[in-house]
mmCIF file with all atom_site columns, C-alpha atoms in Angstrom:
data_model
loop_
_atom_site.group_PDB
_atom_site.id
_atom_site.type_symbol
_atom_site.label_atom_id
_atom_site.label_alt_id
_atom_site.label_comp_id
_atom_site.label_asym_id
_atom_site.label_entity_id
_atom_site.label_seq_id
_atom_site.pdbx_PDB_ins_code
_atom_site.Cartn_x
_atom_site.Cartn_y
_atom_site.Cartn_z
_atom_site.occupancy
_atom_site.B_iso_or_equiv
_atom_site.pdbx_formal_charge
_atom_site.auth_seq_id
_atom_site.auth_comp_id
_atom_site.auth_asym_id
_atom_site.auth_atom_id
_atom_site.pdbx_PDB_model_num
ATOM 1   C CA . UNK A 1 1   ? 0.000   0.000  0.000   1.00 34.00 ? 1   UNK A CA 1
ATOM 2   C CA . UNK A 1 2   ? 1.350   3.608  -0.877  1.00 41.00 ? 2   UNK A CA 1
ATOM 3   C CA . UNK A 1 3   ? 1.523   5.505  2.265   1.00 39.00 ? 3   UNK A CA 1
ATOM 4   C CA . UNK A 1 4   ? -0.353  8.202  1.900   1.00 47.00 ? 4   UNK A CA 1
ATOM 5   C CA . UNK A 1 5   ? -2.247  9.265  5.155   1.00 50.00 ? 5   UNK A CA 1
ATOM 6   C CA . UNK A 1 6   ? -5.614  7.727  5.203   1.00 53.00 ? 6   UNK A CA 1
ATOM 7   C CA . UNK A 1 7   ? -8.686  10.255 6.067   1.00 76.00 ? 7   UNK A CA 1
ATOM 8   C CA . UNK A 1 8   ? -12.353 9.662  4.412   1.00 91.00 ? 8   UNK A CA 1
ATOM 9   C CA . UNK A 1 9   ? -11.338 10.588 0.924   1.00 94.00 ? 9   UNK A CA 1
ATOM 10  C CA . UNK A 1 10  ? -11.630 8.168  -1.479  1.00 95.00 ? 10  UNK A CA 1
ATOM 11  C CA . UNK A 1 11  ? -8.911  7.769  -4.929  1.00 96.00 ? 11  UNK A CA 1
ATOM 12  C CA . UNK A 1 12  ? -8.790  4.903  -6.302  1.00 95.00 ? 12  UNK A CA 1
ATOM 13  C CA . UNK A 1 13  ? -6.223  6.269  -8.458  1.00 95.00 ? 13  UNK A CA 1
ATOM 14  C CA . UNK A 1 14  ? -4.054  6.592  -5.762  1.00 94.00 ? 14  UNK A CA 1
ATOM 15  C CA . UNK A 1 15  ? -4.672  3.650  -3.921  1.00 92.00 ? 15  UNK A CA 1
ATOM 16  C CA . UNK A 1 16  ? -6.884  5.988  -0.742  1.00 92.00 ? 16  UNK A CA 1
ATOM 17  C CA . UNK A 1 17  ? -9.425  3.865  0.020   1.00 91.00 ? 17  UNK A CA 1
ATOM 18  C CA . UNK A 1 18  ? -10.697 3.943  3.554   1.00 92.00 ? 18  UNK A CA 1
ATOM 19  C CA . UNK A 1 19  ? -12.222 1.061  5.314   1.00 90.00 ? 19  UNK A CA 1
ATOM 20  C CA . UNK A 1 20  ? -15.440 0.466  5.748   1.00 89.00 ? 20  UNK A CA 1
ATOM 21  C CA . UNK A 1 21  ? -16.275 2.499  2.753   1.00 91.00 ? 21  UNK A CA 1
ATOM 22  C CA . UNK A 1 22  ? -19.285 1.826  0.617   1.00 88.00 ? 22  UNK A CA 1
ATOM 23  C CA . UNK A 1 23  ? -17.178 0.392  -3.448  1.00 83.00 ? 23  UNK A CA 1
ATOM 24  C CA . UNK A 1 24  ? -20.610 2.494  -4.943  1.00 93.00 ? 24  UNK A CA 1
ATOM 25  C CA . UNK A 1 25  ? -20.148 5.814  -4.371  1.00 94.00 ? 25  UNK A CA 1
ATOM 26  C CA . UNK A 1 26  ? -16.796 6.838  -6.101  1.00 96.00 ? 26  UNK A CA 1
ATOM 27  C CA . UNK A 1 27  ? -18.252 4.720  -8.797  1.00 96.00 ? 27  UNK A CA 1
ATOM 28  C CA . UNK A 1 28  ? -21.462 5.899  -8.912  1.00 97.00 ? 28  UNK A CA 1
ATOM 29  C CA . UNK A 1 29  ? -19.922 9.611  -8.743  1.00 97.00 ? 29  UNK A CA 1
ATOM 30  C CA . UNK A 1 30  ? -18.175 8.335  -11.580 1.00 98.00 ? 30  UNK A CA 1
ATOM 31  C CA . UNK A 1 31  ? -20.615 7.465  -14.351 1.00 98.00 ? 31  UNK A CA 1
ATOM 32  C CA . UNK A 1 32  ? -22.957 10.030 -13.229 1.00 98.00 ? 32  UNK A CA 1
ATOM 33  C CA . UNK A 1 33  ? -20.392 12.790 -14.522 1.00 98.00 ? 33  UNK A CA 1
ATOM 34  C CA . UNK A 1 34  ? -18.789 10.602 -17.506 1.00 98.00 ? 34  UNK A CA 1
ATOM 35  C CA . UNK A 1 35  ? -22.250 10.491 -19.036 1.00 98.00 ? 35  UNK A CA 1
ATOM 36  C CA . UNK A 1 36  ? -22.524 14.143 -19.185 1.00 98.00 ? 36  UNK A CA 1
ATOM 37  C CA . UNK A 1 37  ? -20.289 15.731 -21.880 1.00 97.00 ? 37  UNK A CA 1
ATOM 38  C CA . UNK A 1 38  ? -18.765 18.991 -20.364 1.00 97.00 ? 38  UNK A CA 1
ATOM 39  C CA . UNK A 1 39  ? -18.048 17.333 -17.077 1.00 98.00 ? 39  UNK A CA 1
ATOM 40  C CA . UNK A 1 40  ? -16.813 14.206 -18.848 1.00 98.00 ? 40  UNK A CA 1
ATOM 41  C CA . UNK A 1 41  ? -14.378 16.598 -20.807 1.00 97.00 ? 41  UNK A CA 1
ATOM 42  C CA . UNK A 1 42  ? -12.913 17.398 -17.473 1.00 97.00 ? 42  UNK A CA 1
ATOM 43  C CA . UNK A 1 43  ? -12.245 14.126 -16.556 1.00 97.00 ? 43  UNK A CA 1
ATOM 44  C CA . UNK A 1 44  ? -10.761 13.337 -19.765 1.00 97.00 ? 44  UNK A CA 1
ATOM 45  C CA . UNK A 1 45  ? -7.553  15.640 -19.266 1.00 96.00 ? 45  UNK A CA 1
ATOM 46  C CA . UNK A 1 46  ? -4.222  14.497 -19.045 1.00 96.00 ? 46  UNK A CA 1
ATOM 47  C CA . UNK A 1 47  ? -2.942  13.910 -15.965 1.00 96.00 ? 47  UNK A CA 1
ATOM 48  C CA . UNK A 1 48  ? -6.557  14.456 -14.218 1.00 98.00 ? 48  UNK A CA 1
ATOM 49  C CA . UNK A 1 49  ? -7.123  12.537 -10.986 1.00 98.00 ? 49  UNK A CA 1
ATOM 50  C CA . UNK A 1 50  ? -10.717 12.272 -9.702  1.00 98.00 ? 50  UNK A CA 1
ATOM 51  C CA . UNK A 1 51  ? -11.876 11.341 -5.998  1.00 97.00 ? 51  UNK A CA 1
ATOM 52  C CA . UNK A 1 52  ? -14.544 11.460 -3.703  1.00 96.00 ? 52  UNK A CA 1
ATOM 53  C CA . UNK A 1 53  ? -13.895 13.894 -0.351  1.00 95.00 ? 53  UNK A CA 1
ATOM 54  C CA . UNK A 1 54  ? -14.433 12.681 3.263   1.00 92.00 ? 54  UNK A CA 1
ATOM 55  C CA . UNK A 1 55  ? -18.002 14.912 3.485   1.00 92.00 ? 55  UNK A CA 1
ATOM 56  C CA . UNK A 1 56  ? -19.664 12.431 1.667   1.00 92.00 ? 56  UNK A CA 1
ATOM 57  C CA . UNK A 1 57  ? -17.803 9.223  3.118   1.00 92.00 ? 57  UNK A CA 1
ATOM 58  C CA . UNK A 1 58  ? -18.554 9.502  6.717   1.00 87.00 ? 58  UNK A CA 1
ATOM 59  C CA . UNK A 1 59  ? -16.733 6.982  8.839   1.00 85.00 ? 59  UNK A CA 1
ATOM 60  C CA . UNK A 1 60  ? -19.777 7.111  11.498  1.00 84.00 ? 60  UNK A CA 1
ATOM 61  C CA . UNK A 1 61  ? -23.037 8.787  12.235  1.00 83.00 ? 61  UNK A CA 1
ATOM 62  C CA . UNK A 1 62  ? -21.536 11.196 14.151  1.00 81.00 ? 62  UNK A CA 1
ATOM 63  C CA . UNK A 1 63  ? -19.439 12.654 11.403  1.00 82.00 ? 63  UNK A CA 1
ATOM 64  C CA . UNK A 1 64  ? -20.021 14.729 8.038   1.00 83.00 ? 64  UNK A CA 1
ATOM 65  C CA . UNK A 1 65  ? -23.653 14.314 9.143   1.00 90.00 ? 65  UNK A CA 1
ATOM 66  C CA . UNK A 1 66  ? -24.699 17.438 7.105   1.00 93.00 ? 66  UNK A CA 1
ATOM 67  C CA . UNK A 1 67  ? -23.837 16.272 3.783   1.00 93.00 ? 67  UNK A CA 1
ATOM 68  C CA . UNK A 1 68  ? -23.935 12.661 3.960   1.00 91.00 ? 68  UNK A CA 1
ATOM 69  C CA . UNK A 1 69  ? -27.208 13.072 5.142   1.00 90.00 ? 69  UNK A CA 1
ATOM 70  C CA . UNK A 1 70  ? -29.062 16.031 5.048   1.00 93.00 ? 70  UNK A CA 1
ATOM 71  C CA . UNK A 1 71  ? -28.451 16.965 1.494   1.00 95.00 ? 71  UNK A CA 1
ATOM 72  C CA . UNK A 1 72  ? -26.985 13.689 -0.444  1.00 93.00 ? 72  UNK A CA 1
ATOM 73  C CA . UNK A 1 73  ? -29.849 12.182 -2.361  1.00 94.00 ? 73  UNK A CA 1
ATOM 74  C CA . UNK A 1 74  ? -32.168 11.785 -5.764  1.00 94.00 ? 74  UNK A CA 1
ATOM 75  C CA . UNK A 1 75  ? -33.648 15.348 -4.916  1.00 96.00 ? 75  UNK A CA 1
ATOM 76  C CA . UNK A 1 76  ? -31.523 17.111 -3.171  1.00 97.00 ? 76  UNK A CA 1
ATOM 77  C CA . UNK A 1 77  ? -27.653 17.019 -3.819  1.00 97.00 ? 77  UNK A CA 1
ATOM 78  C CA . UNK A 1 78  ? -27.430 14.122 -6.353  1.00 96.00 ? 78  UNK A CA 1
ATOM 79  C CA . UNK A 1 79  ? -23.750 13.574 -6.340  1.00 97.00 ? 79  UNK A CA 1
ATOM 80  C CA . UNK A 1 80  ? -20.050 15.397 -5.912  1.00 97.00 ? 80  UNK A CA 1
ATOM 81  C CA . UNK A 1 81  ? -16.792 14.627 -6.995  1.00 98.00 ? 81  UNK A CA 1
ATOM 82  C CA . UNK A 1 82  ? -13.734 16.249 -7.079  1.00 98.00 ? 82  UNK A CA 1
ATOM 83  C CA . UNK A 1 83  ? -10.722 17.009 -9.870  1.00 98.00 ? 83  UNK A CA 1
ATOM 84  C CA . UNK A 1 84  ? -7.314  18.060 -9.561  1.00 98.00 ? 84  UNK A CA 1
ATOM 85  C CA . UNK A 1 85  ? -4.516  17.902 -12.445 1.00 97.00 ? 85  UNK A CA 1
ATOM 86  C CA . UNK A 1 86  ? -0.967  17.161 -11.452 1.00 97.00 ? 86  UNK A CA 1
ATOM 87  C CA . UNK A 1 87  ? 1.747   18.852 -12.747 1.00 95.00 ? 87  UNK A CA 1
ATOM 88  C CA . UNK A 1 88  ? 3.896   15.985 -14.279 1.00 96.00 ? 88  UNK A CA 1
ATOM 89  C CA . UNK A 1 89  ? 3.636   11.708 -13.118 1.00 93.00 ? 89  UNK A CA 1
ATOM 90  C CA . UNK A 1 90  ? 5.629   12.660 -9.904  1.00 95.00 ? 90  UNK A CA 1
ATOM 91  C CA . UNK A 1 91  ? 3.518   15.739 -8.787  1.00 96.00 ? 91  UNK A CA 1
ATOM 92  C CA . UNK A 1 92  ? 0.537   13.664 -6.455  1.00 95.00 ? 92  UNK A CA 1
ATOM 93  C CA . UNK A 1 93  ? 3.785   11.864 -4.840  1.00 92.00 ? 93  UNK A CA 1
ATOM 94  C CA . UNK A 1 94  ? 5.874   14.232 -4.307  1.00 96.00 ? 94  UNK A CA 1
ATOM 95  C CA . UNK A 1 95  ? 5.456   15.576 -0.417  1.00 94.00 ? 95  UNK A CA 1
ATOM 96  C CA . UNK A 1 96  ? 7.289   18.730 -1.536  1.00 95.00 ? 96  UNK A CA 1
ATOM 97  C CA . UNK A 1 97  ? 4.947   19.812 -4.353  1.00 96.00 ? 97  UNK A CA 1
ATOM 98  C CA . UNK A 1 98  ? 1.065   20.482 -2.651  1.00 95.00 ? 98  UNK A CA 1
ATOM 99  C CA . UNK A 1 99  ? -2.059  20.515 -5.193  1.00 96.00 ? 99  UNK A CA 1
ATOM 100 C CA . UNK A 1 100 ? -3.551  24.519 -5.230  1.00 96.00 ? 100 UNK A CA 1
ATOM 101 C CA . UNK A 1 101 ? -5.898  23.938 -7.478  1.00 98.00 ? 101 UNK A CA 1
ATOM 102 C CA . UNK A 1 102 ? -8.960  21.421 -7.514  1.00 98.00 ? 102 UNK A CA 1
ATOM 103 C CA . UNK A 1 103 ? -12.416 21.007 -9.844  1.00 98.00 ? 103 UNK A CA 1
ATOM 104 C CA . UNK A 1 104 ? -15.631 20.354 -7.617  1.00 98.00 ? 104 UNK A CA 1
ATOM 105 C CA . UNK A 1 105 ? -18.368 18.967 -9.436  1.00 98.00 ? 105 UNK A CA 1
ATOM 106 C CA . UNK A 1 106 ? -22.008 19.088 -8.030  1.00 98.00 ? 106 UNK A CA 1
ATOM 107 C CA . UNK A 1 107 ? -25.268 17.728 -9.395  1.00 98.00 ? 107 UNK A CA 1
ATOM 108 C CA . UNK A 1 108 ? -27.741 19.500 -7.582  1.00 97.00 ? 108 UNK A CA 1
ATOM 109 C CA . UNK A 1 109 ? -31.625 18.563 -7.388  1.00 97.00 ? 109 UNK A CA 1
ATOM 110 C CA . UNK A 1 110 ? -35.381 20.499 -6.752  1.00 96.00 ? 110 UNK A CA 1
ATOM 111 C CA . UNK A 1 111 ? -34.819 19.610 -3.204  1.00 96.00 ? 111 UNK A CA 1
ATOM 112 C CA . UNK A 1 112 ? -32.316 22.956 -2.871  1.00 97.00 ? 112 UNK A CA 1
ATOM 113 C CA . UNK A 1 113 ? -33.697 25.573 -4.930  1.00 95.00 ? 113 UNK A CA 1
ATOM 114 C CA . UNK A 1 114 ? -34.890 28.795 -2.828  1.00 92.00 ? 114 UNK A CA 1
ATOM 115 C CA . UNK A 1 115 ? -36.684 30.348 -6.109  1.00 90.00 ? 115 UNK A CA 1
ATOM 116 C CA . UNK A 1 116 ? -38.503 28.325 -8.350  1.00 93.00 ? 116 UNK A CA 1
ATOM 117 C CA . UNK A 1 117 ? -35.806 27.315 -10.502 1.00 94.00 ? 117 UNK A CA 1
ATOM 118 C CA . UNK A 1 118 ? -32.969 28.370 -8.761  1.00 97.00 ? 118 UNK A CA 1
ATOM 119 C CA . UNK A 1 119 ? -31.004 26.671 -5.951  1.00 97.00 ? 119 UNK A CA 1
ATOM 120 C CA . UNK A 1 120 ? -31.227 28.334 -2.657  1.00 97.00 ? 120 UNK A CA 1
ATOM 121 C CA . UNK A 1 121 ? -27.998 31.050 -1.950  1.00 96.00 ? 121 UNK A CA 1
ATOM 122 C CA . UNK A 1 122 ? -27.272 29.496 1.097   1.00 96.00 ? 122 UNK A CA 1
ATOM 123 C CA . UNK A 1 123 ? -26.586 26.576 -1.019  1.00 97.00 ? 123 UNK A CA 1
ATOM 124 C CA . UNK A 1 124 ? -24.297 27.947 -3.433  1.00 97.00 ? 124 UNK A CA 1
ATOM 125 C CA . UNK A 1 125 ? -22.428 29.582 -0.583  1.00 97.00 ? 125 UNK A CA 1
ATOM 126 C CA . UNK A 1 126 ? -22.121 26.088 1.217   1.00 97.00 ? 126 UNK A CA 1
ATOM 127 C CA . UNK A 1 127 ? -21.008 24.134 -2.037  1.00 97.00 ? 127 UNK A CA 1
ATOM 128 C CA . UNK A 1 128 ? -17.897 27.234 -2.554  1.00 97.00 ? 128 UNK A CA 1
ATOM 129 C CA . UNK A 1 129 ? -17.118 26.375 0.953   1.00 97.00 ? 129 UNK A CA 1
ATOM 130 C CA . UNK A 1 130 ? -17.015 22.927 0.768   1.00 96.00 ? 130 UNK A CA 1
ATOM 131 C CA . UNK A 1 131 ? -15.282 23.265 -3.037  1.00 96.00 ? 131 UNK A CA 1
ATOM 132 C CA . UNK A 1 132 ? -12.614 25.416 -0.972  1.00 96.00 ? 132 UNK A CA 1
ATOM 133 C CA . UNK A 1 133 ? -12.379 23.427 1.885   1.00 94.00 ? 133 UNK A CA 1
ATOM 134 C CA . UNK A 1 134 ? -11.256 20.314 -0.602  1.00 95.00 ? 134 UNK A CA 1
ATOM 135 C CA . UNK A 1 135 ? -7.849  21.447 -1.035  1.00 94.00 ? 135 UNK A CA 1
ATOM 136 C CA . UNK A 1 136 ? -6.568  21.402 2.505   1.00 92.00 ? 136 UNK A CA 1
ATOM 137 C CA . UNK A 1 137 ? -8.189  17.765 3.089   1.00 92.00 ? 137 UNK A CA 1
ATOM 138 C CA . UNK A 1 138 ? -6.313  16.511 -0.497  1.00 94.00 ? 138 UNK A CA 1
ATOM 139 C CA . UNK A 1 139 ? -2.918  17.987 0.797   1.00 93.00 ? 139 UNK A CA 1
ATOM 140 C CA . UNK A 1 140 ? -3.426  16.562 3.417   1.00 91.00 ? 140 UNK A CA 1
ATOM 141 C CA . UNK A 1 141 ? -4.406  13.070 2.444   1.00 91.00 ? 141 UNK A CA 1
ATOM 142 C CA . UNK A 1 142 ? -1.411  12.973 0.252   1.00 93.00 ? 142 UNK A CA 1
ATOM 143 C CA . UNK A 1 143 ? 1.112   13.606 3.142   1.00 91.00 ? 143 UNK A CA 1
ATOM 144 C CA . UNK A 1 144 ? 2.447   17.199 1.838   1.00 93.00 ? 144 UNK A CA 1
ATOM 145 C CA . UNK A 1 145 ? 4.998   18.344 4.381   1.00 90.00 ? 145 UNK A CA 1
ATOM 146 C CA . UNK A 1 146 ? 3.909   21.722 4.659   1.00 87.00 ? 146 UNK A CA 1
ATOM 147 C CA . UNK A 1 147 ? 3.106   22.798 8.501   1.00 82.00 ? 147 UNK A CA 1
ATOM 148 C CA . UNK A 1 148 ? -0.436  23.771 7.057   1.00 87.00 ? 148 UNK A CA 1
ATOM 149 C CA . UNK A 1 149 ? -1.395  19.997 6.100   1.00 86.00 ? 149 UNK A CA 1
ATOM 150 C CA . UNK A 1 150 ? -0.452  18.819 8.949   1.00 82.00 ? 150 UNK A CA 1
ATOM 151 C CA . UNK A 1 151 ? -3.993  19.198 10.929  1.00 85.00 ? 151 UNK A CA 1
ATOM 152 C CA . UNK A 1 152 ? -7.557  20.186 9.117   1.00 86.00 ? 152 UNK A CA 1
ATOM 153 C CA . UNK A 1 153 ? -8.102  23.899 8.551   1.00 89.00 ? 153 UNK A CA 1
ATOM 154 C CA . UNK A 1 154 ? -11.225 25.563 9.068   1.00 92.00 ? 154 UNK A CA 1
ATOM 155 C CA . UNK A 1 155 ? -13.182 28.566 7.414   1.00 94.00 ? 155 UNK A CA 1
ATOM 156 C CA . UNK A 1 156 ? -11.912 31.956 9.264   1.00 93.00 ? 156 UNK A CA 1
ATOM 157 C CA . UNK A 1 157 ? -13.995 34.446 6.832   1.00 95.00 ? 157 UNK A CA 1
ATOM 158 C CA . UNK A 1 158 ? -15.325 34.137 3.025   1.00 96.00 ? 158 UNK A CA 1
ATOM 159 C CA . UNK A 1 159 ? -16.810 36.979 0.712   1.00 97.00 ? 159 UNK A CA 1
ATOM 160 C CA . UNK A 1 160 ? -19.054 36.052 -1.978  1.00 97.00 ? 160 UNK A CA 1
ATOM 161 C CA . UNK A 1 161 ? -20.703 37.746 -4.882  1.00 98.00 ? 161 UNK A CA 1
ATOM 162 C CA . UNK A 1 162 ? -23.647 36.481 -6.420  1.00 97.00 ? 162 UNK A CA 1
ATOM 163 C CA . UNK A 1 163 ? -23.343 36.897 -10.418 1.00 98.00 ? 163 UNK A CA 1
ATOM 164 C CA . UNK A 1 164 ? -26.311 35.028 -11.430 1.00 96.00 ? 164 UNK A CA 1
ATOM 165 C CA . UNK A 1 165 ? -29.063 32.650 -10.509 1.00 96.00 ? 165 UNK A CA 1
ATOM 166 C CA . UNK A 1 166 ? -27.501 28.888 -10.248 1.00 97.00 ? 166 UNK A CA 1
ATOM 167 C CA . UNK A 1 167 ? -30.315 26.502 -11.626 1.00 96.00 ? 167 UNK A CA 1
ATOM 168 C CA . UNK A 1 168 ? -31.622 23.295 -10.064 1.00 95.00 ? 168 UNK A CA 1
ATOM 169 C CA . UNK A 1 169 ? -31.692 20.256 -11.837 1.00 95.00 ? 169 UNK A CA 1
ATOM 170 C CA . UNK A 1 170 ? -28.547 20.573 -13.396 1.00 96.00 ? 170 UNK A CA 1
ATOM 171 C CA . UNK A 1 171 ? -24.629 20.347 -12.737 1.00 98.00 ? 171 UNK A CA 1
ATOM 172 C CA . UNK A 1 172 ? -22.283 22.923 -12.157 1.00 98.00 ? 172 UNK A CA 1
ATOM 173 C CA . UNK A 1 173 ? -18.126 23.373 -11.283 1.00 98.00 ? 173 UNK A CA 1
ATOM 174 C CA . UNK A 1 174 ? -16.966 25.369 -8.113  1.00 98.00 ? 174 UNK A CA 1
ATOM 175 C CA . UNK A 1 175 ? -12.867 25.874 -9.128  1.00 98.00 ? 175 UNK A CA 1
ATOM 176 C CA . UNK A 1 176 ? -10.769 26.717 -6.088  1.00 98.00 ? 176 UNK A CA 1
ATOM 177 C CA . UNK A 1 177 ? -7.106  27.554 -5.959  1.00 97.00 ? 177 UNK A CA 1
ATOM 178 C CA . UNK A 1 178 ? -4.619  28.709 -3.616  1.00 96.00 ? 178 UNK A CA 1
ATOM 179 C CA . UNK A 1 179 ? -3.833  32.268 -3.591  1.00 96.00 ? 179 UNK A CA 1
ATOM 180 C CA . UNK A 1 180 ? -1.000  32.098 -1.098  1.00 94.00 ? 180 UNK A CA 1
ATOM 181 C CA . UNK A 1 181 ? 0.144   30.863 2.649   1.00 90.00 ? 181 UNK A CA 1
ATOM 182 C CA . UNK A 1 182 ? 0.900   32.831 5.620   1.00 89.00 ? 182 UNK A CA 1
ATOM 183 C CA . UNK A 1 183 ? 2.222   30.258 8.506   1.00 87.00 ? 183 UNK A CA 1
ATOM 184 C CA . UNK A 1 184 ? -1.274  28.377 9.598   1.00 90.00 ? 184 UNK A CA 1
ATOM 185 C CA . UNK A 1 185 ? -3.472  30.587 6.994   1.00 92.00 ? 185 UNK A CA 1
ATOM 186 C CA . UNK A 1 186 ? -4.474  29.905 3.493   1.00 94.00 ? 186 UNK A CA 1
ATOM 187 C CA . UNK A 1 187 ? -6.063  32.377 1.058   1.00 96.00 ? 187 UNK A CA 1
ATOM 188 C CA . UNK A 1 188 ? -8.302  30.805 -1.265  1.00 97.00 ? 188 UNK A CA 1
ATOM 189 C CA . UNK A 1 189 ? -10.254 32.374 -4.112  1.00 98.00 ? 189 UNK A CA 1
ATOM 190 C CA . UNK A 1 190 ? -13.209 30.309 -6.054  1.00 98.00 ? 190 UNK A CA 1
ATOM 191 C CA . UNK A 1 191 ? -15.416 30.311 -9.182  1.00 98.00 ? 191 UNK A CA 1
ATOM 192 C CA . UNK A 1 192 ? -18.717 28.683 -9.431  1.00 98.00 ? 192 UNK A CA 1
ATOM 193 C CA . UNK A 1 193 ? -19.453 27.994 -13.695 1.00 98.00 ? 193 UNK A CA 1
ATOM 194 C CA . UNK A 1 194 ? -22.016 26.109 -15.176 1.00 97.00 ? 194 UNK A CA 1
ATOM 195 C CA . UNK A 1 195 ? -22.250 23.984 -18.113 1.00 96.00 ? 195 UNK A CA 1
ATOM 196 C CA . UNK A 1 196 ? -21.428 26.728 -20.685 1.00 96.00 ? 196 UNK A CA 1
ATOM 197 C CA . UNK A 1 197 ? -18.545 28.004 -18.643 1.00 96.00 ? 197 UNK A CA 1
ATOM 198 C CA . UNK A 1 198 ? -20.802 31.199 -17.541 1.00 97.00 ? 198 UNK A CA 1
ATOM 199 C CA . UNK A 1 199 ? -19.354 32.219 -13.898 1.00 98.00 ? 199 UNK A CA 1
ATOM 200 C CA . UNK A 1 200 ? -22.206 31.828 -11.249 1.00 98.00 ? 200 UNK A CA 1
ATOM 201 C CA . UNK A 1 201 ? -20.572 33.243 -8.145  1.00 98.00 ? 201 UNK A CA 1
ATOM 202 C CA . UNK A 1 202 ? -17.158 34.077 -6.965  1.00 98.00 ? 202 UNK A CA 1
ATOM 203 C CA . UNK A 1 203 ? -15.341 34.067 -3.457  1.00 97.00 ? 203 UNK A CA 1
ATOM 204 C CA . UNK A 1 204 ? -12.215 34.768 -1.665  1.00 97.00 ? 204 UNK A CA 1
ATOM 205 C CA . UNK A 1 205 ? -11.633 33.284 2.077   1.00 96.00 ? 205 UNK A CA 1
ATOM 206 C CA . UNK A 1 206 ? -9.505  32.819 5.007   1.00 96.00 ? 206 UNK A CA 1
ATOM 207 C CA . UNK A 1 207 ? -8.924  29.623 6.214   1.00 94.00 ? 207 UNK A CA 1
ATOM 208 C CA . UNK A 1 208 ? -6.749  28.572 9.171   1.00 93.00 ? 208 UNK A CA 1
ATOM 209 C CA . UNK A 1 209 ? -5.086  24.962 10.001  1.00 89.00 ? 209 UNK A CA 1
ATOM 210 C CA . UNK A 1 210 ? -6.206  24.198 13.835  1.00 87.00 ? 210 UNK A CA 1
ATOM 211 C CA . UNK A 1 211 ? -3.624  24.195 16.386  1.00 81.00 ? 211 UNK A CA 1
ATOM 212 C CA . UNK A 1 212 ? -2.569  20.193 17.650  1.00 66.00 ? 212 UNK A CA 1
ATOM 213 C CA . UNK A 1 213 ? -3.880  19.433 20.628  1.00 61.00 ? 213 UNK A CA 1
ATOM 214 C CA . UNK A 1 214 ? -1.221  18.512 23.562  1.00 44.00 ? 214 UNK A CA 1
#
């Protein structure tokens, strides 16, 4: 077995595969996207590695509660699955090189639209969060060195504008990337697109690694 630090993501790719995790849902995640062309066309690029976070692999009931359960599901969020592209064959290995930049695909249901039509704001502010939030939990799944992987980071602050209405029933892309570190804080900056590219929303945040407890 590589030895990568096991959490709740799931890549097949690179051998991270939890115990106790269910073989259907980076699977299922899987030909729900490939049979839809744009997102396919993302997983078709070189070097592209997909996996499944830890929010929707919960290792009990008492964790990742709120999308596991409250919003996975045929109406509400459908399915999620996440992108990153590496830099050369050595890149996902390497513990000096970290991934800044990650793809979040969402298929989101009727269950989460505020207007008719559109999903709820609260929503689309949750799914950049989340999108965000991937990066520090792949870094830190791969073993990067860097002081900042080294325990999960939280959301410290996060500004988001609203461009246009994200509809329900349909499948969009949050892209997050890394806009620098400064010791236990990262600065990350997202895009929500849809299916023609058109940007949906847009945020910047603060996020800071926790402090190990003695």
């Amino acid at each position: 077995m590589d030895s990568f630090k096991l959490e709740r993501l799931i890549c097949p790719a690179l051998n991270i595969l939890p115990p106790n995790t269910s073989p259907r849902i980076y699977a299922d995640a899987i030909a729900y996207f490939e049979a839809i062309p744009w997102t396919a066309a993302l997983l078709k690029k070189p070097r592209t590695i997909a996996f499944v976070p830890q929010t929707v692999n919960p290792a009990d009931e008492n964790d990742n509660q709120f999308f596991s359960q409250t919003l996975l599901g045929e109406r509400g969020l459908r399915h999620m699955l996440c992108l990153f592209t590496c830099d050369d064959d050595a890149h996902a290995r390497d513990p000096e090189r970290p991934i800044t930049k990650v793809h979040v695909l969402y298929a989101v249901g009727p269950a989460l639209g505020g207007y008719p039509g559109i999903l709820h704001g609260g929503m689309t502010m949750t799914m950049m969060d989340e999108g965000m939030s991937v990066i520090n939990e792949l870094n830190l799944a791969l073993g990067k060195t860097s002081s900042v992987f080294q325990s999960t980071s939280v959301t410290a602050g996060l500004d988001i504008k609203f461009v246009r209405g994200v509809p329900i029933d349909s499948c969009v892309c949050v892209t997050a990337q890394v806009d620098g570190w400064e010791g236990r804080k990262t600065r990350i900056s997202a895009v929500l697109t849809g299916a023609q590219n058109e940007v949906l929303a847009k945020c910047t945040s603060m996020w800071v690694a926790l402090k190990a407890k003695v």
